[in-house]
Structures are given as structure tokens and as C-alpha cells.
Short mmCIF file of C-alpha atoms in Angstrom, two decimals:
data_model
loop_
_atom_site.label_atom_id
_atom_site.label_comp_id
_atom_site.label_asym_id
_atom_site.label_seq_id
_atom_site.Cartn_x
_atom_site.Cartn_y
_atom_site.Cartn_z
CA MET Y 1 118.34 -105.07 -42.14
CA THR Y 2 116.67 -101.67 -42.25
CA LYS Y 3 113.56 -100.79 -40.27
CA THR Y 4 111.55 -100.65 -43.47
CA GLU Y 5 112.66 -104.16 -44.46
CA ALA Y 6 111.82 -105.47 -40.98
CA GLU Y 7 108.32 -104.01 -41.11
CA ARG Y 8 107.62 -105.27 -44.62
CA PRO Y 9 106.68 -108.90 -43.65
CA THR Y 10 104.28 -107.59 -40.97
CA THR Y 11 102.71 -105.14 -43.43
CA THR Y 12 102.38 -107.87 -46.05
CA LYS Y 13 100.76 -110.22 -43.52
CA THR Y 14 98.31 -107.53 -42.40
CA SER Y 15 97.40 -106.73 -45.99
CA SER Y 16 96.87 -110.44 -46.66
CA LEU Y 17 94.52 -110.74 -43.67
CA LEU Y 18 92.55 -107.66 -44.74
CA ALA Y 19 92.26 -109.01 -48.27
CA GLU Y 20 91.02 -112.34 -46.94
CA ALA Y 21 88.49 -110.59 -44.69
CA ARG Y 22 87.02 -108.92 -47.76
CA GLN Y 23 86.17 -112.32 -49.21
CA ILE Y 24 82.76 -113.75 -48.32
CA SER Y 25 84.39 -117.18 -47.94
CA PHE Y 26 86.23 -115.81 -44.87
CA TRP Y 27 82.90 -115.04 -43.17
CA ALA Y 28 81.46 -118.38 -44.28
CA GLU Y 29 84.39 -120.34 -42.82
CA ASN Y 30 84.29 -118.44 -39.53
CA ALA Y 31 80.54 -117.86 -39.08
CA ALA Y 32 80.37 -119.56 -35.66
CA PRO Y 33 83.23 -117.73 -33.87
CA ILE Y 34 82.36 -114.38 -35.48
CA GLY Y 35 78.69 -114.82 -34.57
CA LEU Y 36 79.53 -115.86 -30.99
CA ILE Y 37 81.81 -112.86 -30.47
CA GLY Y 38 79.14 -110.57 -31.92
CA LEU Y 39 76.44 -111.97 -29.64
CA VAL Y 40 78.64 -111.65 -26.56
CA ILE Y 41 79.34 -107.99 -27.38
CA VAL Y 42 75.69 -107.14 -28.08
CA PHE Y 43 74.20 -108.98 -25.09
CA SER Y 44 76.86 -107.71 -22.68
CA ILE Y 45 75.91 -104.17 -23.67
CA LEU Y 46 72.16 -104.76 -23.47
CA SER Y 47 72.21 -106.85 -20.29
CA PRO Y 48 74.73 -106.20 -17.47
CA SER Y 49 74.11 -109.70 -16.06
CA PHE Y 50 75.06 -111.50 -19.28
CA LEU Y 51 78.80 -111.70 -18.51
CA THR Y 52 78.49 -112.36 -14.79
CA LEU Y 53 80.28 -115.48 -13.56
CA GLY Y 54 76.99 -117.09 -12.53
CA ASN Y 55 75.41 -116.61 -15.94
CA ILE Y 56 78.52 -117.77 -17.80
CA ARG Y 57 78.57 -120.94 -15.70
CA ALA Y 58 74.86 -121.49 -16.34
CA MET Y 59 75.33 -121.03 -20.10
CA LEU Y 60 78.23 -123.47 -20.25
CA VAL Y 61 76.31 -126.12 -18.29
CA ALA Y 62 73.26 -125.60 -20.50
CA ALA Y 63 75.45 -125.96 -23.60
CA ALA Y 64 77.03 -129.25 -22.50
CA ILE Y 65 74.24 -131.52 -23.78
CA LEU Y 66 74.05 -129.71 -27.11
CA ILE Y 67 77.85 -129.87 -27.50
CA VAL Y 68 77.80 -133.66 -27.11
CA LEU Y 69 74.93 -134.02 -29.60
CA ALA Y 70 76.58 -131.62 -32.06
CA VAL Y 71 79.80 -133.66 -31.97
CA ALA Y 72 77.74 -136.80 -32.53
CA GLN Y 73 75.91 -135.24 -35.47
CA ALA Y 74 79.21 -133.98 -36.93
CA PHE Y 75 80.47 -137.54 -37.45
CA VAL Y 76 77.31 -138.50 -39.33
CA ILE Y 77 77.09 -135.34 -41.42
CA THR Y 78 80.76 -135.61 -42.42
CA THR Y 79 79.82 -138.82 -44.28
CA GLY Y 80 77.03 -136.94 -46.06
CA GLY Y 81 74.31 -138.41 -43.85
CA ILE Y 82 72.05 -137.04 -41.14
CA ASP Y 83 70.59 -138.46 -37.93
CA LEU Y 84 67.03 -137.31 -37.27
CA SER Y 85 66.64 -139.84 -34.45
CA ILE Y 86 69.35 -138.42 -32.17
CA SER Y 87 67.06 -136.63 -29.68
CA ALA Y 88 64.71 -139.64 -29.49
CA THR Y 89 67.77 -141.86 -28.99
CA MET Y 90 68.84 -139.64 -26.10
CA THR Y 91 65.34 -139.93 -24.62
CA LEU Y 92 65.44 -143.72 -24.85
CA GLY Y 93 68.84 -143.73 -23.15
CA ALA Y 94 67.44 -141.54 -20.37
CA ILE Y 95 64.49 -143.88 -19.84
CA GLY Y 96 66.85 -146.86 -19.85
CA PHE Y 97 68.89 -145.20 -17.12
CA GLY Y 98 65.79 -144.30 -15.09
CA LEU Y 99 64.35 -147.81 -15.18
CA ALA Y 100 67.70 -149.42 -14.34
CA TRP Y 101 68.20 -147.02 -11.43
CA GLN Y 102 64.66 -147.65 -10.23
CA ALA Y 103 65.38 -151.38 -10.31
CA GLY Y 104 68.38 -150.87 -8.02
CA TYR Y 105 71.20 -151.49 -10.46
CA GLY Y 106 73.31 -148.57 -9.25
CA PHE Y 107 74.78 -145.65 -11.16
CA VAL Y 108 77.52 -147.36 -13.19
CA LEU Y 109 75.39 -150.25 -14.47
CA SER Y 110 72.46 -147.90 -15.11
CA ALA Y 111 74.75 -145.61 -17.14
CA ILE Y 112 75.99 -148.57 -19.18
CA ILE Y 113 72.40 -149.65 -19.84
CA ALA Y 114 71.55 -146.10 -20.96
CA ILE Y 115 74.42 -146.04 -23.46
CA LEU Y 116 73.61 -149.56 -24.70
CA ALA Y 117 69.92 -148.68 -25.14
CA ALA Y 118 70.87 -145.63 -27.18
CA SER Y 119 73.50 -147.58 -29.13
CA LEU Y 120 70.84 -150.08 -30.19
CA ILE Y 121 69.12 -147.33 -32.19
CA GLY Y 122 72.46 -146.41 -33.74
CA LEU Y 123 73.05 -150.02 -34.73
CA ILE Y 124 69.63 -150.18 -36.37
CA ASN Y 125 70.32 -146.92 -38.21
CA GLY Y 126 73.66 -148.22 -39.43
CA LEU Y 127 72.21 -151.53 -40.64
CA LEU Y 128 69.31 -149.86 -42.44
CA ILE Y 129 71.48 -147.22 -44.13
CA ALA Y 130 74.76 -149.06 -44.78
CA LYS Y 131 73.47 -152.56 -45.52
CA GLY Y 132 69.79 -152.03 -46.30
CA LYS Y 133 70.56 -149.04 -48.54
CA VAL Y 134 67.66 -147.08 -47.03
CA THR Y 135 68.16 -143.33 -47.34
CA ASP Y 136 69.38 -141.75 -44.11
CA PHE Y 137 66.43 -139.36 -43.94
CA ILE Y 138 63.83 -142.15 -44.08
CA ALA Y 139 65.76 -144.58 -41.88
CA THR Y 140 66.40 -142.12 -39.04
CA LEU Y 141 62.92 -140.65 -39.33
CA GLY Y 142 61.59 -144.17 -38.79
CA THR Y 143 63.87 -144.90 -35.83
CA LEU Y 144 62.90 -141.53 -34.36
CA SER Y 145 59.34 -142.85 -34.09
CA VAL Y 146 60.51 -146.26 -32.89
CA ALA Y 147 62.69 -144.80 -30.10
CA THR Y 148 59.93 -142.37 -29.11
CA GLY Y 149 57.37 -145.15 -28.96
CA LEU Y 150 59.64 -147.45 -26.96
CA SER Y 151 60.35 -144.67 -24.45
CA LEU Y 152 56.63 -144.07 -23.92
CA ILE Y 153 55.77 -147.77 -23.72
CA ILE Y 154 58.42 -148.92 -21.24
CA SER Y 155 57.89 -145.88 -19.02
CA ASN Y 156 54.09 -145.92 -19.32
CA GLY Y 157 54.40 -142.35 -20.47
CA LYS Y 158 55.42 -141.16 -17.00
CA PRO Y 159 58.62 -139.41 -15.89
CA ILE Y 160 60.92 -141.56 -13.76
CA PRO Y 161 62.35 -139.63 -10.78
CA VAL Y 162 66.08 -140.26 -10.25
CA SER Y 163 67.85 -139.29 -7.01
CA SER Y 164 71.33 -140.58 -7.78
CA PRO Y 165 74.10 -138.99 -5.66
CA GLU Y 166 76.47 -139.39 -8.60
CA LEU Y 167 74.16 -137.42 -10.87
CA LEU Y 168 73.82 -134.76 -8.18
CA VAL Y 169 77.60 -134.38 -8.13
CA LEU Y 170 77.65 -134.30 -11.93
CA THR Y 171 75.10 -131.54 -12.15
CA SER Y 172 76.34 -129.40 -9.24
CA GLY Y 173 80.08 -130.07 -9.11
CA SER Y 174 82.59 -127.76 -10.76
CA VAL Y 175 86.21 -126.74 -11.10
CA GLY Y 176 86.05 -122.98 -10.62
CA ILE Y 177 83.23 -121.76 -12.86
CA ILE Y 178 83.56 -124.81 -15.11
CA GLY Y 179 80.89 -127.37 -14.22
CA TYR Y 180 81.46 -131.11 -14.50
CA PRO Y 181 79.02 -131.39 -17.47
CA VAL Y 182 81.18 -128.87 -19.36
CA ILE Y 183 84.36 -130.79 -18.51
CA LEU Y 184 82.76 -134.02 -19.74
CA ALA Y 185 81.63 -132.31 -22.96
CA ALA Y 186 85.13 -130.86 -23.43
CA ILE Y 187 86.73 -134.29 -23.00
CA ILE Y 188 84.34 -135.74 -25.58
CA GLY Y 189 85.22 -132.87 -27.92
CA VAL Y 190 88.96 -133.47 -27.56
CA VAL Y 191 88.62 -137.23 -28.09
CA ALA Y 192 86.35 -136.64 -31.10
CA TRP Y 193 88.86 -134.18 -32.62
CA PHE Y 194 91.67 -136.71 -32.16
CA VAL Y 195 89.63 -139.52 -33.70
CA MET Y 196 88.52 -137.39 -36.65
CA PHE Y 197 91.87 -135.83 -37.52
CA ARG Y 198 94.55 -138.07 -36.07
CA THR Y 199 93.33 -141.61 -36.75
CA ARG Y 200 92.87 -143.71 -39.85
CA PHE Y 201 89.18 -144.09 -39.05
CA GLY Y 202 88.69 -140.33 -39.10
CA LEU Y 203 90.38 -140.09 -42.48
CA HIS Y 204 88.08 -142.86 -43.73
CA VAL Y 205 85.03 -140.95 -42.47
CA GLN Y 206 86.10 -137.88 -44.43
CA ALA Y 207 86.97 -139.93 -47.49
CA VAL Y 208 83.57 -141.65 -47.58
CA GLY Y 209 81.81 -138.31 -47.27
CA GLY Y 210 84.00 -136.68 -49.90
CA ASN Y 211 83.78 -139.35 -52.59
CA GLU Y 212 82.42 -142.75 -51.64
CA GLU Y 213 83.33 -144.45 -54.92
CA SER Y 214 86.90 -143.23 -54.70
CA ALA Y 215 87.09 -144.31 -51.06
CA ILE Y 216 85.90 -147.82 -51.94
CA ALA Y 217 88.41 -147.97 -54.81
CA ASN Y 218 91.14 -147.23 -52.25
CA GLY Y 219 90.11 -150.16 -50.08
CA ILE Y 220 87.91 -148.34 -47.56
CA SER Y 221 84.77 -150.16 -46.42
CA ALA Y 222 82.08 -147.50 -46.75
CA THR Y 223 79.58 -149.89 -45.16
CA ARG Y 224 81.64 -150.25 -41.99
CA VAL Y 225 82.34 -146.54 -41.80
CA ARG Y 226 78.68 -145.61 -42.10
CA MET Y 227 77.65 -148.19 -39.52
CA ALA Y 228 80.35 -146.90 -37.19
CA VAL Y 229 79.39 -143.22 -37.36
CA TYR Y 230 75.73 -143.93 -36.57
CA LEU Y 231 76.80 -146.16 -33.69
CA ILE Y 232 79.16 -143.45 -32.37
CA ALA Y 233 76.42 -140.83 -32.67
CA ALA Y 234 73.97 -142.99 -30.73
CA ALA Y 235 76.50 -143.84 -28.00
CA LEU Y 236 77.21 -140.12 -27.55
CA ALA Y 237 73.45 -139.53 -27.37
CA GLY Y 238 73.44 -142.06 -24.53
CA ILE Y 239 76.08 -140.01 -22.70
CA ALA Y 240 74.05 -136.87 -23.36
CA ALA Y 241 71.09 -138.71 -21.78
CA LEU Y 242 73.01 -138.92 -18.50
CA LEU Y 243 73.61 -135.17 -18.58
CA LEU Y 244 69.93 -134.61 -19.35
CA VAL Y 245 68.74 -136.78 -16.44
CA ALA Y 246 71.24 -135.06 -14.14
CA ARG Y 247 69.96 -131.65 -15.18
CA VAL Y 248 66.22 -132.45 -14.98
CA GLY Y 249 66.36 -134.83 -12.03
CA ALA Y 250 64.18 -137.36 -13.84
CA ALA Y 251 64.03 -139.45 -16.99
CA GLU Y 252 61.41 -137.78 -19.18
CA PRO Y 253 59.73 -139.97 -21.85
CA ALA Y 254 58.67 -136.97 -23.96
CA ILE Y 255 61.05 -136.24 -26.84
CA ASN Y 256 62.61 -132.78 -27.02
CA THR Y 257 62.85 -132.02 -30.74
CA GLN Y 258 64.69 -128.77 -29.97
CA PHE Y 259 67.81 -130.82 -29.28
CA LEU Y 260 67.53 -132.43 -32.72
CA LEU Y 261 67.10 -129.13 -34.55
CA ASN Y 262 69.81 -127.38 -32.58
CA SER Y 263 72.33 -130.21 -32.99
CA ILE Y 264 72.00 -129.94 -36.77
CA ALA Y 265 72.02 -126.15 -36.54
CA ALA Y 266 75.25 -126.18 -34.51
CA VAL Y 267 76.93 -128.36 -37.12
CA VAL Y 268 75.79 -126.06 -39.93
CA LEU Y 269 76.98 -123.01 -37.99
CA GLY Y 270 80.26 -124.79 -37.34
CA GLY Y 271 81.01 -125.03 -41.04
CA VAL Y 272 80.56 -128.78 -41.61
CA SER Y 273 79.38 -129.36 -45.17
CA LEU Y 274 75.93 -130.98 -45.34
CA THR Y 275 77.04 -132.76 -48.51
CA GLY Y 276 79.82 -134.51 -46.60
CA GLY Y 277 83.58 -134.72 -46.85
CA LYS Y 278 84.41 -131.62 -44.81
CA ALA Y 279 84.91 -132.39 -41.14
CA LYS Y 280 85.05 -130.04 -38.19
CA ILE Y 281 84.73 -130.62 -34.46
CA VAL Y 282 85.63 -127.28 -32.90
CA GLY Y 283 83.23 -125.47 -35.26
CA PRO Y 284 80.11 -127.39 -34.14
CA ILE Y 285 81.13 -126.92 -30.50
CA ILE Y 286 81.34 -123.15 -31.02
CA GLY Y 287 78.02 -123.38 -32.90
CA ALA Y 288 76.45 -125.03 -29.85
CA LEU Y 289 77.83 -122.28 -27.62
CA LEU Y 290 76.47 -119.65 -30.01
CA LEU Y 291 72.95 -121.09 -29.96
CA THR Y 292 73.02 -121.38 -26.17
CA ALA Y 293 74.26 -117.79 -25.81
CA LEU Y 294 71.55 -116.60 -28.19
CA THR Y 295 68.77 -118.26 -26.19
CA ASN Y 296 70.25 -117.14 -22.88
CA GLY Y 297 70.68 -113.53 -24.02
CA LEU Y 298 67.14 -113.30 -25.35
CA THR Y 299 65.81 -114.70 -22.07
CA LEU Y 300 67.76 -112.13 -20.05
CA LEU Y 301 66.33 -109.38 -22.24
CA GLY Y 302 62.81 -110.62 -21.51
CA VAL Y 303 62.11 -111.68 -25.09
CA SER Y 304 59.16 -114.07 -25.28
CA GLN Y 305 60.03 -117.73 -25.78
CA PHE Y 306 57.77 -117.64 -28.84
CA TYR Y 307 60.37 -115.50 -30.62
CA GLN Y 308 63.41 -117.54 -29.63
CA PRO Y 309 62.92 -120.37 -32.19
CA LEU Y 310 62.43 -117.66 -34.82
CA ALA Y 311 65.77 -116.08 -33.92
CA VAL Y 312 67.55 -119.45 -33.95
CA GLY Y 313 65.98 -120.31 -37.30
CA LEU Y 314 67.09 -117.05 -38.88
CA VAL Y 315 70.66 -117.57 -37.65
CA VAL Y 316 70.74 -121.11 -39.04
CA VAL Y 317 69.30 -120.08 -42.42
CA LEU Y 318 71.94 -117.36 -42.69
CA ALA Y 319 74.67 -119.87 -41.82
CA ALA Y 320 73.31 -122.32 -44.40
CA LEU Y 321 73.42 -119.60 -47.06
CA LEU Y 322 77.00 -118.79 -46.11
CA THR Y 323 78.07 -122.43 -46.57
CA ARG Y 324 77.63 -121.92 -50.31
CA PHE Y 325 80.70 -119.69 -50.22
CA GLN Y 326 82.95 -121.96 -48.18
CA LYS Y 327 86.27 -122.94 -49.70
CA LYS Y 328 86.22 -126.42 -51.16
#
């Protein structure tokens, strides 16, 4: 084989990649990783402290909660639904943990109670949407208010201080620069990827989101699938509640709507179709990292917090526009 013949496959491959990069669908499919790389380059130039080990560790820990919520939201959105109650569900789980800990139940039992309290909202969502045929927007908007109200009522509207040694280890422990919250989020991401792409259930989730009538015709129970994804999302919100309590040091009854908006934004940035049927797990995780890096970078540059939601909103709108050009 001549040198020219040996180089030809490489040249052809390079030309193919360049041709693909010229297509807007390439940028739409890879918006999250391209955006994250771009932000890292820009902020590392503008702020010398952006890529320090301490700041990288802080960003990863800060991203852990959003990663878990983004993975949770990805399951729901893959079916063509949406969960507006996820941040309120996390708050209820946090309050459940705080009250159980205050009552002396210990870390493990308190954590189980937190996940069960959150899962209750997921069960209600699933029943309303799958069996009651209530639209996901209305159903989860209603349970958002229910979970918020319950959190305020059972806590008397007051934060519940938690001094659990286990939570202290969770929030401060690390392997190198990788904190335990990040490791937990990574494990959840890996398990979620396996479930979505290597199990029959995951295929059913994608099938229901792609074409529900066709899925039912092939023997898939759309009702069970929809109930399951809302239950999974709520259980993951319960786990996120543990990370939130560990980070804050208390169970706060006030809902943080930023987690709701950013969890949906991360999924959009990650390339999951809002109309359902197109699943991704790694994409939403990268989307969560992108949003965290954006907020962190703006803070380091001294940009007012008033402008940060504006920046996040602009990024999400751009990503939403790009989804129109994704490959079907």
C-alpha cells in the first residue's frame, strides 16, 4: 500500500468531520459539551482562579444536586412529560429528613423517610397523569403547591437544624478533588444510563415518549411506564434532598425554584427532546455542569446576581432554539 493510499482513509474521515461540523444539527446535538468547553476557556482567561483545584472541587460539589435532579427530569421528559414539582418534592424530602433526625431516628432511617416522603409526591403525580389522565403540566403544578404547603405546615415554616455526622462526612469528604456528593451523583448517572439504555424498561420509556399508540400496540403498558418515571424522579429528588441538607446544614422549608428551572434547562441543554422519545443521560449531566460553571464564572468575575438568571435564561433559550435542528 502506498503512502497516499494509507493517508486516504484519514483524509476522508477528516473531511467527513469537517462537513458534519458545518451542519447546524452538529451544534444542536453537541450544544452542552461545546458550550461547557467554551465557558471553561473564556472564564479561565478572564479569571485566573477559575481553574484552581479548590474552585473546580467547589463547582463539582455545587453541581451534584443539579445533576441528580437533571437525571430525574430526563426520565420524565423522555416520555414527553415534565415534572414541575421536583424542587418542591426535594424540599419535602429534606423536611422529612430533618423531622426524623430531630425525633432521634438516626441517619439511615431518616434518609429512608426522606426518600419515601418525596416518593409519595411522585406516586401522586403518576396516578394523576397516568390513570387520571390529567395533563402533566397541571398535575405537577398542583403537587408543587401541595408539597410546598406540606413542607411549611409540618415544619411550622422554620428551618430544622441537622448536625448529623454522616451528613458532615458526605459534604466534606472526598477522593482527591472529587467530593462524595459528586461521587454519589456520578453513581446515579451511571445507574440511570444503564437503566435507560441497557434494560427493557429504558426501551419502554423511550418507546412511550416516541409514539405511545405504537408502544401500546406492541404490548407496552404506557400507564405503568409513566407512573414509574414520576416515581423514579421523585425518589431521586429525595436523594438530592440529602445532598441539599448536607450542604446547607439544615432542612429549609422554603422552596428553591432555581433548582426546578435549572433541572429543566440542563435537560434541554443536554439534547433531550421536550416532545419525548429521545433519551440522553450524559447530555443533561454536562448541561448541569455547564449551568454551574456559568454561575460560578460570573460570580468570580463579580457580576451581580441579578444578571445571572438572565445569562442562564439566554443560554437555555439558545439551546431550545437549537433543538429544532437536532437529527430525528
